[in-house]
C-alpha positions as CSV (number, residue, x, y, z in Angstrom):
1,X,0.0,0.0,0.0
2,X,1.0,3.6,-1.0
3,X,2.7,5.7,2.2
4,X,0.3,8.0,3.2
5,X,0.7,11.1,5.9
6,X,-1.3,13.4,6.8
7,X,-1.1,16.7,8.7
8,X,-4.3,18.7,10.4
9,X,-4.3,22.0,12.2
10,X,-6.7,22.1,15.0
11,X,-8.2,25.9,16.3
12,X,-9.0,24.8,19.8
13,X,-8.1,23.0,22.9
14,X,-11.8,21.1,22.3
15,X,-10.1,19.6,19.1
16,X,-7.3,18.0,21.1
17,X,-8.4,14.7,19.7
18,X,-8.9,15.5,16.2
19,X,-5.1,14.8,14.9
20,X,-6.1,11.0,16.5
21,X,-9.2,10.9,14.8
22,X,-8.0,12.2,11.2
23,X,-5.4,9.9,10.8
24,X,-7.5,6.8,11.7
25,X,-9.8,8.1,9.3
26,X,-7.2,8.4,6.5
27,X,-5.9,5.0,7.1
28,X,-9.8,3.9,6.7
29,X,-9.9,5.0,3.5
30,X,-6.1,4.0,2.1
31,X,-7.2,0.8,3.4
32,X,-10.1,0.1,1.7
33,X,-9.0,1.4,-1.8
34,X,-5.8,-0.9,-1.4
35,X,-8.2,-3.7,-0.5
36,X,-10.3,-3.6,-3.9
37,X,-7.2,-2.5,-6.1
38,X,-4.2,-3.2,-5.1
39,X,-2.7,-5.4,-8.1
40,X,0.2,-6.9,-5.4
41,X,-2.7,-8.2,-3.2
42,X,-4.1,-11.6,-4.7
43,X,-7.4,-11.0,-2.7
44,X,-8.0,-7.6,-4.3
45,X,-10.9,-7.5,-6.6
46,X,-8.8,-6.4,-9.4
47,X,-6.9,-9.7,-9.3
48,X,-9.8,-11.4,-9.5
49,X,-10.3,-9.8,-12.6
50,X,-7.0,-10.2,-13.4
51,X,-6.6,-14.2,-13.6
52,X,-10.4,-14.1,-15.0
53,X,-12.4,-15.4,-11.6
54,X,-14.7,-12.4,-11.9
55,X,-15.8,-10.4,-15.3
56,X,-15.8,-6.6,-15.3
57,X,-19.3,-6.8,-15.6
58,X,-19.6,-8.8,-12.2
59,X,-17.1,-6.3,-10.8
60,X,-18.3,-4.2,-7.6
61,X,-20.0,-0.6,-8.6
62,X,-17.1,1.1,-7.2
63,X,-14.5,-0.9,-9.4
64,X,-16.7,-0.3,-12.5
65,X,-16.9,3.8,-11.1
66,X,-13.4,3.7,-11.2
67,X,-13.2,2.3,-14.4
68,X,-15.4,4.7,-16.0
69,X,-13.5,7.7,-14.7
70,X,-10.1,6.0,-15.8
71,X,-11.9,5.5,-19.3
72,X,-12.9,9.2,-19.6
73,X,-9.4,10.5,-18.7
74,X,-8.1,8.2,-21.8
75,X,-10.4,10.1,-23.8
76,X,-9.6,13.3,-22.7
77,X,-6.0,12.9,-23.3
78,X,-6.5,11.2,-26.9
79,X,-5.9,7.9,-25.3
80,X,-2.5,8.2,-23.8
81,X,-3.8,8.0,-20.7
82,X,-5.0,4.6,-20.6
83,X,-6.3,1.7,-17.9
84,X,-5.2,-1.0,-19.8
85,X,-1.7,-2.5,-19.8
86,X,0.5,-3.7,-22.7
87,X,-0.3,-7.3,-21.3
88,X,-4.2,-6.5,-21.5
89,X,-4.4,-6.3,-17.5
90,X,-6.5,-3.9,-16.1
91,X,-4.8,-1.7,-13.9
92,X,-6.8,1.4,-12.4
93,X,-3.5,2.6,-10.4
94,X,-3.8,5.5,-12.5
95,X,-6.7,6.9,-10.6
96,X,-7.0,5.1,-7.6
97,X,-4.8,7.1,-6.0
98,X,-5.7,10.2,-6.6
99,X,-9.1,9.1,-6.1
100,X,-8.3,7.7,-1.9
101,X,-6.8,11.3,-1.4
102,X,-10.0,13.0,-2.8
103,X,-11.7,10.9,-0.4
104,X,-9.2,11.1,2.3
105,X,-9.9,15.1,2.2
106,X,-14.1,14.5,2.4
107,X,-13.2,12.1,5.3
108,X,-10.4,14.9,6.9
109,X,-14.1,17.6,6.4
110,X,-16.6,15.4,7.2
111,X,-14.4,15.4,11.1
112,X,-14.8,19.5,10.7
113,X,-11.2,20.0,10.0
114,X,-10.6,22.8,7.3
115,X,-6.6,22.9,7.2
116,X,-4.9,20.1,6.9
117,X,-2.8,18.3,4.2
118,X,-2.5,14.3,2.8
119,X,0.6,13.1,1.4
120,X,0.2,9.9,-0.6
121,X,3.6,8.8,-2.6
122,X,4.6,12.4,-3.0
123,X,1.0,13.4,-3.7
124,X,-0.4,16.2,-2.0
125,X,-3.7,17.8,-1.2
126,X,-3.9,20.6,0.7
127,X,-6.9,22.8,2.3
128,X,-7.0,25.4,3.8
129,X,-3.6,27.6,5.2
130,X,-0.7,25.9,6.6
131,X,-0.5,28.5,9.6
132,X,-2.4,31.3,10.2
133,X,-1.8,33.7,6.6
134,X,1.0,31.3,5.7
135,X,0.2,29.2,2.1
136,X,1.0,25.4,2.3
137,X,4.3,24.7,0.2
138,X,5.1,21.8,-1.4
139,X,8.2,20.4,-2.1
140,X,9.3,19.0,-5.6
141,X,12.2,16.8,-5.0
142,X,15.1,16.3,-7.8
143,X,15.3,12.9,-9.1
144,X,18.9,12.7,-9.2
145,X,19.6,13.5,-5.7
146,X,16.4,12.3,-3.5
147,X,17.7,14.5,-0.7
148,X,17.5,17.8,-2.6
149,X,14.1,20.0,-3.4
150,X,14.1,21.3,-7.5
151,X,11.5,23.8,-6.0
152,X,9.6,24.9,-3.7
153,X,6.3,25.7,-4.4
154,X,3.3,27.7,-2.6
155,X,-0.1,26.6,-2.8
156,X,-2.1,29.5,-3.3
157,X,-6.3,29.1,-3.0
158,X,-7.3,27.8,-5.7
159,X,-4.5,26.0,-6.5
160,X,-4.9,22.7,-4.0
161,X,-3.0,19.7,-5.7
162,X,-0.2,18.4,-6.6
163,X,1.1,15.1,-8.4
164,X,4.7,14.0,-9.6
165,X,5.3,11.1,-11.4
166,X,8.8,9.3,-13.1
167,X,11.1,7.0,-12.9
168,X,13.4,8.1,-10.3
169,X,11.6,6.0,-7.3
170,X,10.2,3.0,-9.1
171,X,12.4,2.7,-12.2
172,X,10.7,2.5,-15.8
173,X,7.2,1.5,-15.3
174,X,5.7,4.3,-17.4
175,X,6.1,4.0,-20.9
176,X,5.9,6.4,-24.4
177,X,2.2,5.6,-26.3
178,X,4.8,5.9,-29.2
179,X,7.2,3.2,-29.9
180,X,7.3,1.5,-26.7
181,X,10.3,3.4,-25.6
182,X,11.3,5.3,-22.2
183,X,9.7,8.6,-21.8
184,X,12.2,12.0,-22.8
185,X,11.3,12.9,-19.4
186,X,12.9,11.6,-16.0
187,X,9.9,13.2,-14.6
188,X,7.0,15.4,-14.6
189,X,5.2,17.2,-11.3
190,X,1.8,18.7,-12.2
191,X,0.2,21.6,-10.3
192,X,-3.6,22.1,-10.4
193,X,-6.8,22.8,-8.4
194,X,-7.4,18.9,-8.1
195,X,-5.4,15.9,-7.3
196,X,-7.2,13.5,-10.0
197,X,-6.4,15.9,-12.6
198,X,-2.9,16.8,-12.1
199,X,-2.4,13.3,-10.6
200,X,-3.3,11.7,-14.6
201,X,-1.9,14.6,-15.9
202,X,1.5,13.8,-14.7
203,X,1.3,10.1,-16.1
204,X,-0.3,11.4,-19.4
205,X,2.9,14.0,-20.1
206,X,5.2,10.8,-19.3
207,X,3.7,8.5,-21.1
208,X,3.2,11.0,-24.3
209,X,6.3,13.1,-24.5
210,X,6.3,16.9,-25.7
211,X,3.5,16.5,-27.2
212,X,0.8,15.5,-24.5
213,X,2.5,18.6,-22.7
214,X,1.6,20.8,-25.0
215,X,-1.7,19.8,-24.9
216,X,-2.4,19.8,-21.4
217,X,-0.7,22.9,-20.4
218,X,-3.5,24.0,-22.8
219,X,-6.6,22.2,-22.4
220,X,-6.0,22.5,-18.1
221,X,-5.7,25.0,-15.5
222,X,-2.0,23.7,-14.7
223,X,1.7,24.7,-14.2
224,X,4.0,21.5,-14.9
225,X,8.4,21.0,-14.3
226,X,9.3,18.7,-16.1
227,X,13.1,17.2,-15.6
228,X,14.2,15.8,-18.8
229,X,16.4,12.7,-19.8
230,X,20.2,15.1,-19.4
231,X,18.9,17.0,-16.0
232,X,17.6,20.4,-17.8
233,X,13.9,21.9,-16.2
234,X,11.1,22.0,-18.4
235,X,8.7,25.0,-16.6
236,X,5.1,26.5,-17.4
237,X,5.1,30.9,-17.3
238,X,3.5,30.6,-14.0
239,X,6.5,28.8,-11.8
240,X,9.2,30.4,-13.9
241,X,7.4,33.5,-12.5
242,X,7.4,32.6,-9.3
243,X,3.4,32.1,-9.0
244,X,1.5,28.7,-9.1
């Protein structure tokens, strides 16, 4: 199961409890999405599916949910964003993710808290202000040295997500939609209002090259570094500004 953390800010002394209670709830949820989808857990309903015990049809609602939204984001990216792996597998890790932390952050309101962040994988949603005036900032680490930041970036309302993915951590297991090659990029964080987005986002501008950058930076709401293949920074207008 993906690492998750999570950090709340509390306003009173009656709220003592609530770190307690919002990280129980946050392992409820990372729980339960690893249960149905994890492709490492042979009991996961999507191993089922997997070695054919169960068809999609016969699948839970919320696996064929997932599927949908999985299916509309390879649409929306002109299918280089896809569910499906080379082997025919069907692999939802794409969304899934993103998807636990959405939920994560309704289960994080639905306790009353309104600041806090989750951090799944080096995915992070934020709400709300860090400290009192004081943005959240997230940190976008350099591949090549896992112990230095590339950037640091504030999270300015609207702006509540971020997603990075690459090769760096978990060696080549994103691939070009052309050719079958590795991607030109080493990898890609994605900076948007919502962690589904920017988390498909991120595998959609790996997986299709300059191209699929292009065309996100200009179909989304998004700011993108990218770290190509030699070490150079691709960056959107808004963070070679200086504003998210």
């Amino acid at each position: 199961m993906t690492a998750a953390s999570v950090t709340a800010r509390t306003r009173a002394v009656t709220e003592a409890a609530a770190p307690d209670a919002a990280l129980a709830a946050v392992r409820t949820v990372f729980t339960r999405w690893d249960e149905r989808f994890s492709l490492y857990r042979p009991d996961s309903e999507i191993s089922r599916i997997a070695r054919g015990d169960i068809r999609l049809t016969q699948a839970s609602a919320e696996l064929r949910d997932c599927y949908a939204i999985a299916l509309d984001w390879r649409d929306r990216t002109d299918g280089v964003f896809t569910p499906h792996r080379a082997d025919g597998v069907l692999d939802l890790s794409g969304v899934v993710k993103s998807l636990a932390i959405a939920e994560a952050g309704e289960a994080l309101r639905g306790l009353g808290l309104s600041e806090w962040s989750v951090n799944a994988g080096g995915d992070l949603l934020v709400s709300g202000d860090q400290s009192p005036g004081q943005d959240w900032v997230a940190g976008i680490v350099d591949p090549a040295s896992r112990h230095e930041l590339l950037a640091s970036v504030p999270l300015v309302a609207p702006v509540r997500a971020v997603a990075t993915s690459g090769s760096a951590e978990r060696g080549e297991h994103i691939w070009t939609s052309a050719g079958g090659g590795p991607s030109p990029y080493r990898q890609v964080s994605v900076i948007g209002l919502d962690i589904v987005t920017v988390d498909v986002l991120a595998t959609t501008i790996i997986a299709g090259g300059e191209a699929a950058l292009g065309r996100s930076i200009e179909t989304f709401p998004i700011e993108v570094l990218a770290v190509l293949r030699d070490g150079s920074l691709v960056a959107t207008a808004g963070l070679r500004s200086g504003q998210s």
